[in-house]
Amino acid sequence: MEFPEGLRYSREHEWARLSGERVRVGITSYAQDTLGDIVFVMLPKLGEEVTAGQPLGEVESTKSVSDVFAPVSGAIVARNETVEGSPELINSDPYGDGWLVEIQINDPSALDDLLDARGYADHVAAQP
Amino acid sequence: MQLSPLHEQHVSAGARLVGFGGWQMPLQFTGIVAEHLAVRAAAGLFDVSHLGKVRVRGPGAAEFVNACLTNDLARIGPGRAQYTLCCTDGGGVVDDLIAYLRSDDEVFLVPNAANAGDVARRLQAAAPPGLAVVDEHRDHAVLAVQGPRSPGVLAAAGLPSGFGYMSFVDAMWRGRPVTVCRSGYTGEHGYEVLPRWEDAASMWDALLAAGAPAGLVPCGLGARDTLRTEMGYPLHGQDLSVSVTPVQAGLGWAVGWDKERFWGRAALRAEKSAGPARRLWGLRAGDRAVPRPHMGVRTTSAGPAGSAAHEATGETVGEVTSGTFSPTLRAGIGLALLAATIGAGADVTVDVRGRPAAMTVVRPPFVPRSPR
């Protein structure tokens, strides 16, 4: 299972990629594999304020539904509308075309609380 | 947790395993949607060896079983199988099962894994002297080959195929005994193959190899569940239980109403004539929502969508018992026990994790059945 270097990871299995003042967010390869075939995704509206650690949306698979938690706090400035129509992209390309939203942040240190790739790999290895 | 005779095969194939009815079984091999679509378009191979096997043998075995279970064995002859129910005296469903009528003196039953022991004990307790009720759970495996290309897959593997729906034949395969029945739980043309437990692995490998050119893939219980839900087939433990009767579940066709004896007869006849207080219906989601078990179902209030009147809470009329995403329809579908006031075509609201989702009450199947 792949956890790219250069991304930051939440313990709830989201990834975050900083570019400028925006953080692009998706769910990890481990999360999509555990969920199985993803059939619906619910994303927040543009402009909505989200809070780190709080749900920002949902991904639903044939088997179950799971909250997506905001890895950082801020305003939603982009949402991946393609993935709403083709949620299977989250399974096939979780770090690329399967991204979910972009969050505007004021302070890049907001990512410091997240895990790096090695830390996240250890976290996944410790899952039951 | 008990293991299938194919456990090694599943582990080496990388299957994701799940506990079900006390057994560790494959949930999926590659993915539920791909496996589901393969069964609808080509063929799939399922390990359902967790299913129970109970043999009733001795003088008058068929007559005895007929006086216990709901369906009427007099409707079929030897060599045919029948869907039937084991009920309590109150009419609740202890289990739904398949009865293979082998002769007047032998009936082979295939109950659900979790209920096999209960069914066997109830029959043992009621059996007259001279009749043996034997739990053969680990003597036989069950391999289901399902899908439009299943007859060719069986033929290529050297197994009999092509006989009538709900018929079974005994055969020899590589010098070993096997029973093949034209049955299944997917709504497709299909077969359930019962080799001896110790022959299951070689038969699994042979069926996979013989079926690969036809597009046969191994399938898990995840696809089995989405396939049966599209057909509106009930699952015991969700849509059926001791607190649900065959009359409520729309299974009156599996009851021999004219029989003089079967468990639950008086209660079921009374409920049938009075009319059930609730019935099992299909639900089809209109928007991007998936009904899941135990979600509440309400009547939809009057008023245009988005208005205050529309948002007002309707009256609770029942509960979702099964629900999933239909890979064929690409929409949420489910089964729900609903008050008798609700019928096909009714618009209802399902509470999907605090959000009201509009759904329509429909009569299953959701996808045309073609098991014959």
Short mmCIF file of C-alpha atoms in Angstrom, two decimals:
data_model
loop_
_atom_site.label_atom_id
_atom_site.label_comp_id
_atom_site.label_asym_id
_atom_site.label_seq_id
_atom_site.Cartn_x
_atom_site.Cartn_y
_atom_site.Cartn_z
CA MET A 1 0.00 0.00 0.00
CA GLU A 2 1.34 3.39 -1.03
CA PHE A 3 1.70 6.43 1.29
CA PRO A 4 3.49 9.08 -0.76
CA GLU A 5 6.25 11.17 0.81
CA GLY A 6 5.49 14.87 0.89
CA LEU A 7 1.91 14.40 2.05
CA ARG A 8 0.71 14.73 5.61
CA TYR A 9 -1.74 12.24 7.10
CA SER A 10 -4.44 12.24 9.76
CA ARG A 11 -5.03 9.33 12.13
CA GLU A 12 -8.54 9.17 10.62
CA HIS A 13 -6.97 8.25 7.24
CA GLU A 14 -7.12 11.51 5.31
CA TRP A 15 -4.15 12.93 3.41
CA ALA A 16 -3.29 16.64 3.07
CA ARG A 17 -1.07 18.30 0.46
CA LEU A 18 0.00 21.92 1.05
CA SER A 19 0.41 24.21 -1.92
CA GLY A 20 0.65 27.91 -1.05
CA GLU A 21 -2.18 28.67 1.35
CA ARG A 22 -4.34 25.81 0.14
CA VAL A 23 -4.44 22.26 1.42
CA ARG A 24 -5.81 19.62 -0.93
CA VAL A 25 -7.50 16.76 0.95
CA GLY A 26 -8.45 13.18 0.12
CA ILE A 27 -8.65 9.78 1.77
CA THR A 28 -5.69 7.44 1.87
CA SER A 29 -5.11 4.27 -0.09
CA TYR A 30 -5.66 2.35 3.14
CA ALA A 31 -9.02 4.06 3.70
CA GLN A 32 -10.35 3.39 0.21
CA ASP A 33 -9.19 -0.23 0.34
CA THR A 34 -10.90 -0.77 3.69
CA LEU A 35 -14.15 0.80 2.49
CA GLY A 36 -14.26 -1.15 -0.77
CA ASP A 37 -16.13 0.09 -3.85
CA ILE A 38 -17.08 3.71 -3.17
CA VAL A 39 -20.46 4.56 -4.66
CA PHE A 40 -21.38 7.98 -3.25
CA VAL A 41 -19.47 10.94 -1.90
CA MET A 42 -20.89 13.95 -0.09
CA LEU A 43 -18.73 17.09 -0.06
CA PRO A 44 -19.17 20.41 1.78
CA LYS A 45 -20.28 23.55 -0.05
CA LEU A 46 -17.82 26.17 -1.28
CA GLY A 47 -17.12 28.71 1.41
CA GLU A 48 -18.13 26.40 4.26
CA GLU A 49 -15.85 26.64 7.28
CA VAL A 50 -14.55 23.28 8.48
CA THR A 51 -12.80 22.46 11.74
CA ALA A 52 -9.84 20.11 12.15
CA GLY A 53 -11.00 16.76 13.50
CA GLN A 54 -14.67 17.41 12.62
CA PRO A 55 -16.53 15.68 9.75
CA LEU A 56 -16.50 17.59 6.47
CA GLY A 57 -18.32 15.00 4.37
CA GLU A 58 -19.00 11.31 3.80
CA VAL A 59 -17.89 8.52 1.55
CA GLU A 60 -20.22 5.57 1.13
CA SER A 61 -19.28 2.16 -0.24
CA THR A 62 -21.39 -0.87 -1.09
CA LYS A 63 -20.70 -2.09 2.43
CA SER A 64 -20.76 0.94 4.69
CA VAL A 65 -20.57 4.69 5.09
CA SER A 66 -17.73 6.63 6.67
CA ASP A 67 -17.22 10.25 7.70
CA VAL A 68 -14.37 12.22 6.14
CA PHE A 69 -12.71 14.38 8.80
CA ALA A 70 -11.10 17.74 8.11
CA PRO A 71 -7.36 17.39 8.70
CA VAL A 72 -7.05 21.18 9.12
CA SER A 73 -9.39 24.09 9.86
CA GLY A 74 -10.35 26.63 7.23
CA ALA A 75 -12.73 27.53 4.41
CA ILE A 76 -13.59 25.22 1.51
CA VAL A 77 -12.22 26.90 -1.62
CA ALA A 78 -12.46 24.02 -4.12
CA ARG A 79 -14.43 20.80 -4.36
CA ASN A 80 -13.83 17.96 -6.80
CA GLU A 81 -17.09 17.78 -8.71
CA THR A 82 -15.73 15.05 -10.99
CA VAL A 83 -15.48 12.69 -8.06
CA GLU A 84 -19.13 13.29 -7.17
CA GLY A 85 -20.14 11.81 -10.53
CA SER A 86 -17.38 9.18 -10.62
CA PRO A 87 -16.72 8.19 -7.01
CA GLU A 88 -14.78 5.12 -8.18
CA LEU A 89 -11.89 7.56 -8.82
CA ILE A 90 -11.33 7.52 -5.05
CA ASN A 91 -10.60 3.79 -5.31
CA SER A 92 -8.50 3.95 -8.47
CA ASP A 93 -6.51 7.14 -7.78
CA PRO A 94 -6.92 8.22 -4.14
CA TYR A 95 -3.99 10.70 -4.17
CA GLY A 96 -4.65 12.07 -7.68
CA ASP A 97 -7.99 12.36 -9.48
CA GLY A 98 -9.75 11.06 -6.37
CA TRP A 99 -9.04 14.17 -4.28
CA LEU A 100 -12.04 15.64 -2.44
CA VAL A 101 -11.68 19.31 -1.43
CA GLU A 102 -9.22 22.16 -0.96
CA ILE A 103 -9.15 24.11 2.29
CA GLN A 104 -7.77 27.64 2.63
CA ILE A 105 -5.57 27.96 5.71
CA ASN A 106 -3.92 30.99 7.28
CA ASP A 107 -1.04 29.27 8.99
CA PRO A 108 0.98 26.44 7.36
CA SER A 109 1.94 25.21 10.84
CA ALA A 110 -1.61 23.80 10.98
CA LEU A 111 -0.16 20.74 9.25
CA ASP A 112 2.37 20.13 11.98
CA ASP A 113 -0.11 18.08 14.00
CA LEU A 114 -0.45 15.58 11.14
CA LEU A 115 1.69 12.48 10.56
CA ASP A 116 4.35 12.16 7.90
CA ALA A 117 4.37 9.15 5.55
CA ARG A 118 6.46 7.00 7.87
CA GLY A 119 4.39 7.89 10.91
CA TYR A 120 1.19 7.11 9.04
CA ALA A 121 2.55 3.78 7.78
CA ASP A 122 3.27 2.85 11.42
CA HIS A 123 -0.24 3.97 12.37
CA VAL A 124 -1.78 1.76 9.65
CA ALA A 125 0.40 -1.18 10.68
CA ALA A 126 -1.02 -0.88 14.19
CA GLN A 127 -4.64 -1.11 12.97
CA PRO A 128 -6.49 -4.28 14.02
CA MET B 1 -14.89 -19.16 14.13
CA GLN B 2 -15.23 -22.16 11.81
CA LEU B 3 -13.30 -22.36 8.56
CA SER B 4 -14.48 -23.39 5.11
CA PRO B 5 -12.75 -26.34 3.43
CA LEU B 6 -11.62 -23.69 0.90
CA HIS B 7 -10.03 -21.41 3.49
CA GLU B 8 -6.51 -21.96 2.15
CA GLN B 9 -7.67 -21.14 -1.39
CA HIS B 10 -9.29 -17.92 -0.21
CA VAL B 11 -6.27 -16.78 1.77
CA SER B 12 -3.87 -17.43 -1.09
CA ALA B 13 -6.23 -15.64 -3.50
CA GLY B 14 -6.01 -12.56 -1.26
CA ALA B 15 -9.70 -12.57 -0.39
CA ARG B 16 -10.93 -10.24 2.34
CA LEU B 17 -12.53 -12.47 4.97
CA VAL B 18 -15.49 -11.73 7.21
CA GLY B 19 -17.24 -13.49 10.06
CA PHE B 20 -20.73 -14.65 9.09
CA GLY B 21 -22.97 -16.97 11.08
CA GLY B 22 -19.99 -18.25 13.07
CA TRP B 23 -17.89 -18.91 9.96
CA GLN B 24 -14.98 -17.02 8.45
CA MET B 25 -15.87 -16.59 4.77
CA PRO B 26 -14.75 -14.43 1.82
CA LEU B 27 -16.40 -11.00 1.74
CA GLN B 28 -14.79 -10.10 -1.59
CA PHE B 29 -11.95 -11.18 -3.86
CA THR B 30 -11.46 -8.14 -6.12
CA GLY B 31 -14.44 -5.90 -5.38
CA ILE B 32 -18.16 -6.26 -4.74
CA VAL B 33 -19.29 -4.29 -7.78
CA ALA B 34 -17.03 -6.12 -10.26
CA GLU B 35 -18.04 -9.51 -8.85
CA HIS B 36 -21.72 -8.55 -8.92
CA LEU B 37 -21.57 -7.42 -12.55
CA ALA B 38 -19.65 -10.58 -13.57
CA VAL B 39 -22.52 -12.72 -12.22
CA ARG B 40 -25.14 -10.68 -14.10
CA ALA B 41 -23.15 -10.74 -17.38
CA ALA B 42 -21.15 -13.99 -17.27
CA ALA B 43 -20.67 -16.18 -14.21
CA GLY B 44 -19.40 -16.18 -10.64
CA LEU B 45 -18.22 -18.88 -8.25
CA PHE B 46 -19.22 -18.60 -4.58
CA ASP B 47 -18.09 -20.66 -1.61
CA VAL B 48 -21.18 -21.06 0.57
CA SER B 49 -19.93 -24.07 2.50
CA HIS B 50 -20.99 -22.32 5.71
CA LEU B 51 -24.59 -23.26 4.87
CA GLY B 52 -25.97 -26.04 7.06
CA LYS B 53 -26.68 -29.59 5.92
CA VAL B 54 -29.12 -31.78 7.79
CA ARG B 55 -30.27 -35.20 6.62
CA VAL B 56 -33.58 -36.71 7.74
CA ARG B 57 -33.69 -40.42 7.01
CA GLY B 58 -35.88 -43.37 7.88
CA PRO B 59 -39.38 -44.68 7.14
CA GLY B 60 -41.70 -41.74 6.42
CA ALA B 61 -38.97 -39.08 6.55
CA ALA B 62 -40.68 -36.91 3.91
CA GLU B 63 -44.02 -37.15 5.68
CA PHE B 64 -42.39 -36.14 8.95
CA VAL B 65 -40.60 -33.13 7.41
CA ASN B 66 -43.84 -32.13 5.70
CA ALA B 67 -45.59 -32.06 9.07
CA CYS B 68 -42.93 -29.67 10.43
CA LEU B 69 -41.86 -27.23 7.69
CA THR B 70 -44.26 -24.87 5.93
CA ASN B 71 -44.05 -25.72 2.23
CA ASP B 72 -45.77 -28.82 0.84
CA LEU B 73 -43.44 -31.60 -0.30
CA ALA B 74 -46.45 -33.13 -2.09
CA ARG B 75 -46.03 -30.33 -4.67
CA ILE B 76 -42.74 -31.89 -5.84
CA GLY B 77 -41.42 -35.36 -6.51
CA PRO B 78 -38.11 -37.10 -5.74
CA GLY B 79 -35.21 -35.31 -7.44
CA ARG B 80 -36.71 -31.89 -6.84
CA ALA B 81 -35.88 -29.26 -4.24
CA GLN B 82 -38.12 -26.70 -2.57
CA TYR B 83 -37.79 -23.42 -0.67
CA THR B 84 -39.44 -23.82 2.73
CA LEU B 85 -39.58 -22.34 6.21
CA CYS B 86 -39.14 -23.59 9.73
CA CYS B 87 -41.49 -21.63 11.99
CA THR B 88 -42.24 -21.40 15.70
CA ASP B 89 -45.71 -22.24 16.97
CA GLY B 90 -46.35 -18.48 16.88
CA GLY B 91 -45.47 -18.36 13.18
CA GLY B 92 -42.11 -16.60 13.50
CA VAL B 93 -39.40 -17.75 11.11
CA VAL B 94 -36.69 -19.84 12.81
CA ASP B 95 -35.03 -20.27 9.42
CA ASP B 96 -35.64 -20.40 5.69
CA LEU B 97 -34.08 -23.35 3.94
CA ILE B 98 -33.97 -25.59 0.88
CA ALA B 99 -35.39 -29.12 1.17
CA TYR B 100 -34.08 -31.73 -1.29
CA LEU B 101 -36.67 -34.51 -1.62
CA ARG B 102 -34.60 -37.64 -2.27
CA SER B 103 -37.29 -40.24 -1.60
CA ASP B 104 -40.23 -40.86 0.73
CA ASP B 105 -37.64 -41.94 3.28
CA GLU B 106 -34.96 -39.28 2.85
CA VAL B 107 -34.95 -35.48 2.83
CA PHE B 108 -31.77 -33.39 2.75
CA LEU B 109 -32.04 -29.88 4.19
CA VAL B 110 -29.83 -26.85 3.61
CA PRO B 111 -30.53 -24.26 6.35
CA ASN B 112 -28.58 -21.07 7.06
CA ALA B 113 -25.25 -21.44 8.86
CA ALA B 114 -26.29 -19.67 12.05
CA ASN B 115 -29.56 -21.60 12.35
CA ALA B 116 -28.52 -25.09 11.26
CA GLY B 117 -28.11 -26.36 14.81
CA ASP B 118 -31.45 -24.91 15.92
CA VAL B 119 -33.30 -26.47 12.95
CA ALA B 120 -31.63 -29.84 13.56
CA ARG B 121 -32.49 -29.77 17.28
CA ARG B 122 -36.14 -28.89 16.64
CA LEU B 123 -36.46 -31.74 14.13
CA GLN B 124 -34.62 -34.18 16.42
CA ALA B 125 -36.91 -33.32 19.31
CA ALA B 126 -40.01 -33.94 17.18
CA ALA B 127 -38.82 -37.00 15.23
CA PRO B 128 -40.57 -40.30 15.94
CA PRO B 129 -38.48 -43.38 16.79
CA GLY B 130 -36.86 -44.88 13.72
CA LEU B 131 -36.19 -41.53 12.06
CA ALA B 132 -32.65 -40.15 12.12
CA VAL B 133 -31.97 -36.39 11.95
CA VAL B 134 -28.25 -36.05 11.30
CA ASP B 135 -26.29 -32.79 11.28
CA GLU B 136 -23.87 -33.17 8.32
CA HIS B 137 -22.61 -29.57 8.39
CA ARG B 138 -18.95 -30.48 7.79
CA ASP B 139 -19.56 -33.48 5.51
CA HIS B 140 -20.46 -31.46 2.41
CA ALA B 141 -19.22 -28.24 0.85
CA VAL B 142 -21.51 -25.96 -1.19
CA LEU B 143 -20.12 -24.22 -4.28
CA ALA B 144 -22.54 -21.94 -6.14
CA VAL B 145 -21.97 -21.28 -9.84
CA GLN B 146 -24.27 -18.43 -10.83
CA GLY B 147 -24.81 -16.44 -14.00
CA PRO B 148 -25.96 -16.83 -17.60
CA ARG B 149 -22.81 -18.72 -18.56
CA SER B 150 -23.02 -21.18 -15.65
CA PRO B 151 -24.26 -24.18 -17.73
CA GLY B 152 -21.17 -23.98 -19.94
CA VAL B 153 -18.91 -23.65 -16.91
CA LEU B 154 -20.32 -26.82 -15.35
CA ALA B 155 -20.08 -28.71 -18.62
CA ALA B 156 -16.46 -27.62 -19.08
CA ALA B 157 -15.67 -28.83 -15.55
CA GLY B 158 -17.25 -32.23 -16.23
CA LEU B 159 -20.37 -31.66 -14.13
CA PRO B 160 -24.01 -32.15 -15.19
CA SER B 161 -26.01 -29.06 -16.18
CA GLY B 162 -29.07 -27.98 -18.13
CA PHE B 163 -31.75 -29.74 -16.07
CA GLY B 164 -34.86 -28.00 -14.73
CA TYR B 165 -35.07 -25.25 -12.16
CA MET B 166 -35.05 -26.59 -8.58
CA SER B 167 -34.13 -30.09 -9.77
CA PHE B 168 -31.04 -31.92 -8.59
CA VAL B 169 -28.98 -34.82 -9.87
CA ASP B 170 -26.42 -37.08 -8.24
CA ALA B 171 -23.27 -37.61 -10.28
CA MET B 172 -19.73 -38.90 -10.05
CA TRP B 173 -16.92 -36.38 -10.57
CA ARG B 174 -13.38 -37.74 -10.87
CA GLY B 175 -14.67 -40.88 -9.13
CA ARG B 176 -16.18 -38.95 -6.25
CA PRO B 177 -19.90 -38.40 -5.44
CA VAL B 178 -21.44 -34.95 -5.96
CA THR B 179 -24.96 -33.52 -6.00
CA VAL B 180 -25.80 -30.64 -8.35
CA CYS B 181 -28.97 -28.55 -7.91
CA ARG B 182 -30.41 -25.90 -10.25
CA SER B 183 -30.77 -23.27 -7.55
CA GLY B 184 -29.22 -20.11 -6.20
CA TYR B 185 -29.67 -16.79 -4.46
CA THR B 186 -28.78 -14.36 -7.23
CA GLY B 187 -31.77 -14.40 -9.60
CA GLU B 188 -29.58 -15.74 -12.40
CA HIS B 189 -29.51 -19.18 -14.00
CA GLY B 190 -27.30 -21.07 -11.59
CA TYR B 191 -26.28 -24.22 -9.80
CA GLU B 192 -25.38 -25.20 -6.27
CA VAL B 193 -22.80 -27.99 -6.28
CA LEU B 194 -22.38 -30.16 -3.18
CA PRO B 195 -19.18 -32.21 -3.18
CA ARG B 196 -17.87 -34.02 -0.15
CA TRP B 197 -16.03 -31.64 2.22
CA GLU B 198 -12.64 -33.17 1.35
CA ASP B 199 -13.25 -32.81 -2.39
CA ALA B 200 -14.15 -29.11 -2.22
CA ALA B 201 -10.69 -27.73 -2.94
CA SER B 202 -10.08 -29.75 -6.11
CA MET B 203 -13.58 -28.92 -7.37
CA TRP B 204 -13.12 -25.18 -6.63
CA ASP B 205 -9.87 -25.14 -8.58
CA ALA B 206 -11.42 -27.13 -11.44
CA LEU B 207 -14.44 -24.82 -11.70
CA LEU B 208 -12.25 -21.69 -11.64
CA ALA B 209 -10.03 -23.09 -14.39
CA ALA B 210 -12.94 -24.35 -16.50
CA GLY B 211 -14.84 -21.10 -16.13
CA ALA B 212 -12.06 -18.57 -16.66
CA PRO B 213 -12.45 -18.49 -20.49
CA ALA B 214 -16.17 -17.71 -19.99
CA GLY B 215 -15.38 -14.85 -17.61
CA LEU B 216 -16.16 -16.69 -14.37
CA VAL B 217 -14.65 -14.99 -11.32
CA PRO B 218 -14.56 -15.98 -7.63
CA CYS B 219 -17.15 -14.00 -5.67
CA GLY B 220 -17.64 -13.28 -1.98
CA LEU B 221 -20.58 -12.82 0.34
CA GLY B 222 -20.60 -9.07 -0.42
CA ALA B 223 -21.70 -9.65 -4.02
CA ARG B 224 -24.04 -12.44 -2.89
CA ASP B 225 -25.79 -9.85 -0.69
CA THR B 226 -26.10 -7.15 -3.38
CA LEU B 227 -27.32 -9.77 -5.90
CA ARG B 228 -30.00 -11.17 -3.59
CA THR B 229 -31.10 -7.69 -2.52
CA GLU B 230 -31.69 -6.72 -6.18
CA MET B 231 -34.00 -9.76 -6.35
CA GLY B 232 -35.79 -8.88 -3.12
CA TYR B 233 -34.84 -12.26 -1.67
CA PRO B 234 -35.00 -12.03 2.14
CA LEU B 235 -32.00 -12.80 4.34
CA HIS B 236 -32.64 -14.52 7.66
CA GLY B 237 -31.29 -12.42 10.52
CA GLN B 238 -32.21 -9.20 8.70
CA ASP B 239 -35.50 -9.45 6.80
CA LEU B 240 -36.63 -12.67 8.50
CA SER B 241 -36.45 -13.62 12.16
CA VAL B 242 -38.54 -15.30 14.83
CA SER B 243 -40.40 -12.00 15.16
CA VAL B 244 -41.31 -11.90 11.45
CA THR B 245 -43.81 -14.31 9.91
CA PRO B 246 -43.98 -15.66 6.33
CA VAL B 247 -47.27 -13.76 5.89
CA GLN B 248 -45.53 -10.47 6.71
CA ALA B 249 -42.55 -11.33 4.52
CA GLY B 250 -44.67 -12.11 1.46
CA LEU B 251 -43.65 -15.77 1.60
CA GLY B 252 -47.16 -17.22 1.66
CA TRP B 253 -46.28 -19.01 -1.58
CA ALA B 254 -43.86 -21.15 0.47
CA VAL B 255 -46.59 -22.30 2.85
CA GLY B 256 -48.75 -25.37 2.19
CA TRP B 257 -51.93 -23.74 3.50
CA ASP B 258 -54.03 -26.88 2.91
CA LYS B 259 -51.72 -29.17 4.88
CA GLU B 260 -53.17 -30.53 8.11
CA ARG B 261 -49.98 -30.01 10.07
CA PHE B 262 -46.92 -27.78 10.05
CA TRP B 263 -45.26 -25.71 12.77
CA GLY B 264 -47.02 -22.38 13.20
CA ARG B 265 -50.09 -23.44 11.19
CA ALA B 266 -52.79 -22.03 13.49
CA ALA B 267 -51.08 -18.69 14.04
CA LEU B 268 -50.24 -18.25 10.38
CA ARG B 269 -53.71 -19.12 9.13
CA ALA B 270 -55.20 -16.63 11.60
CA GLU B 271 -52.78 -13.91 10.49
CA LYS B 272 -53.42 -14.64 6.83
CA SER B 273 -57.19 -14.33 7.20
CA ALA B 274 -56.99 -11.20 9.38
CA GLY B 275 -54.33 -9.62 7.17
CA PRO B 276 -50.81 -8.89 8.42
CA ALA B 277 -50.16 -5.68 10.35
CA ARG B 278 -46.96 -5.10 8.36
CA ARG B 279 -45.41 -6.31 5.14
CA LEU B 280 -41.97 -6.55 3.60
CA TRP B 281 -41.59 -4.14 0.67
CA GLY B 282 -38.83 -2.86 -1.54
CA LEU B 283 -37.48 0.69 -1.25
CA ARG B 284 -35.83 2.55 -4.10
CA ALA B 285 -33.90 5.70 -3.32
CA GLY B 286 -34.64 8.68 -5.52
CA ASP B 287 -31.52 10.62 -4.67
CA ARG B 288 -27.98 9.70 -3.75
CA ALA B 289 -28.72 7.79 -0.58
CA VAL B 290 -28.41 4.19 0.50
CA PRO B 291 -30.93 2.74 2.95
CA ARG B 292 -29.26 0.64 5.67
CA PRO B 293 -30.75 -1.80 8.21
CA HIS B 294 -32.62 -0.24 11.17
CA MET B 295 -33.12 3.17 9.54
CA GLY B 296 -36.61 4.49 10.28
CA VAL B 297 -39.17 4.95 7.51
CA ARG B 298 -41.73 7.78 7.70
CA THR B 299 -44.59 8.91 5.55
CA THR B 300 -43.64 11.86 3.40
CA SER B 301 -45.48 15.02 4.41
CA ALA B 302 -47.51 17.00 1.92
CA GLY B 303 -46.26 20.21 0.41
CA PRO B 304 -43.79 21.11 -2.32
CA ALA B 305 -40.20 19.90 -1.88
CA GLY B 306 -38.19 22.31 0.22
CA SER B 307 -41.25 23.85 1.89
CA ALA B 308 -41.79 23.79 5.63
CA ALA B 309 -44.74 21.40 5.25
CA HIS B 310 -42.57 19.00 3.25
CA GLU B 311 -39.84 19.01 5.87
CA ALA B 312 -42.27 18.32 8.69
CA THR B 313 -41.88 14.94 10.33
CA GLY B 314 -44.25 12.30 8.97
CA GLU B 315 -45.60 9.33 10.82
CA THR B 316 -43.21 6.43 11.41
CA VAL B 317 -44.44 3.44 9.42
CA GLY B 318 -41.61 0.95 9.72
CA GLU B 319 -37.94 0.14 9.49
CA VAL B 320 -35.38 -0.78 6.83
CA THR B 321 -34.30 -4.43 7.20
CA SER B 322 -31.78 -4.70 4.33
CA GLY B 323 -30.22 -2.06 2.15
CA THR B 324 -27.36 -1.59 -0.21
CA PHE B 325 -26.18 0.11 -3.36
CA SER B 326 -27.49 -1.68 -6.45
CA PRO B 327 -24.59 -2.06 -8.88
CA THR B 328 -27.07 -2.74 -11.71
CA LEU B 329 -29.28 0.31 -11.09
CA ARG B 330 -26.52 2.47 -9.60
CA ALA B 331 -28.96 3.54 -6.89
CA GLY B 332 -29.74 2.77 -3.28
CA ILE B 333 -32.22 -0.07 -2.75
CA GLY B 334 -33.51 -1.88 0.28
CA LEU B 335 -36.18 -3.98 1.94
CA ALA B 336 -38.33 -2.63 4.75
CA LEU B 337 -41.09 -3.90 7.02
CA LEU B 338 -43.87 -1.34 6.60
CA ALA B 339 -47.31 -0.85 8.12
CA ALA B 340 -50.25 -2.30 6.19
CA THR B 341 -51.38 1.22 5.30
CA ILE B 342 -48.37 1.55 2.98
CA GLY B 343 -48.36 -0.01 -0.47
CA ALA B 344 -46.49 -0.02 -3.77
CA GLY B 345 -45.97 3.44 -5.22
CA ALA B 346 -46.04 5.23 -1.86
CA ASP B 347 -43.48 7.99 -1.36
CA VAL B 348 -41.70 7.66 1.96
CA THR B 349 -38.86 9.36 3.78
CA VAL B 350 -35.97 7.37 5.23
CA ASP B 351 -33.80 8.86 7.95
CA VAL B 352 -30.31 8.45 6.51
CA ARG B 353 -28.06 9.47 9.39
CA GLY B 354 -30.18 12.48 10.28
CA ARG B 355 -30.92 13.52 6.69
CA PRO B 356 -34.33 12.83 5.15
CA ALA B 357 -33.99 10.84 1.92
CA ALA B 358 -36.91 10.42 -0.48
CA MET B 359 -37.62 6.80 -1.44
CA THR B 360 -40.40 4.99 -3.27
CA VAL B 361 -42.07 1.79 -2.09
CA VAL B 362 -41.84 -0.84 -4.83
CA ARG B 363 -42.61 -4.53 -5.27
CA PRO B 364 -39.36 -6.46 -5.77
CA PRO B 365 -37.49 -7.62 -7.77
CA PHE B 366 -35.58 -4.43 -8.51
CA VAL B 367 -33.92 -6.14 -11.49
CA PRO B 368 -35.73 -8.77 -13.63
CA ARG B 369 -35.26 -12.32 -12.38
CA SER B 370 -34.09 -14.99 -14.80
CA PRO B 371 -33.25 -18.00 -12.64
CA ARG B 372 -35.03 -20.47 -14.92
#
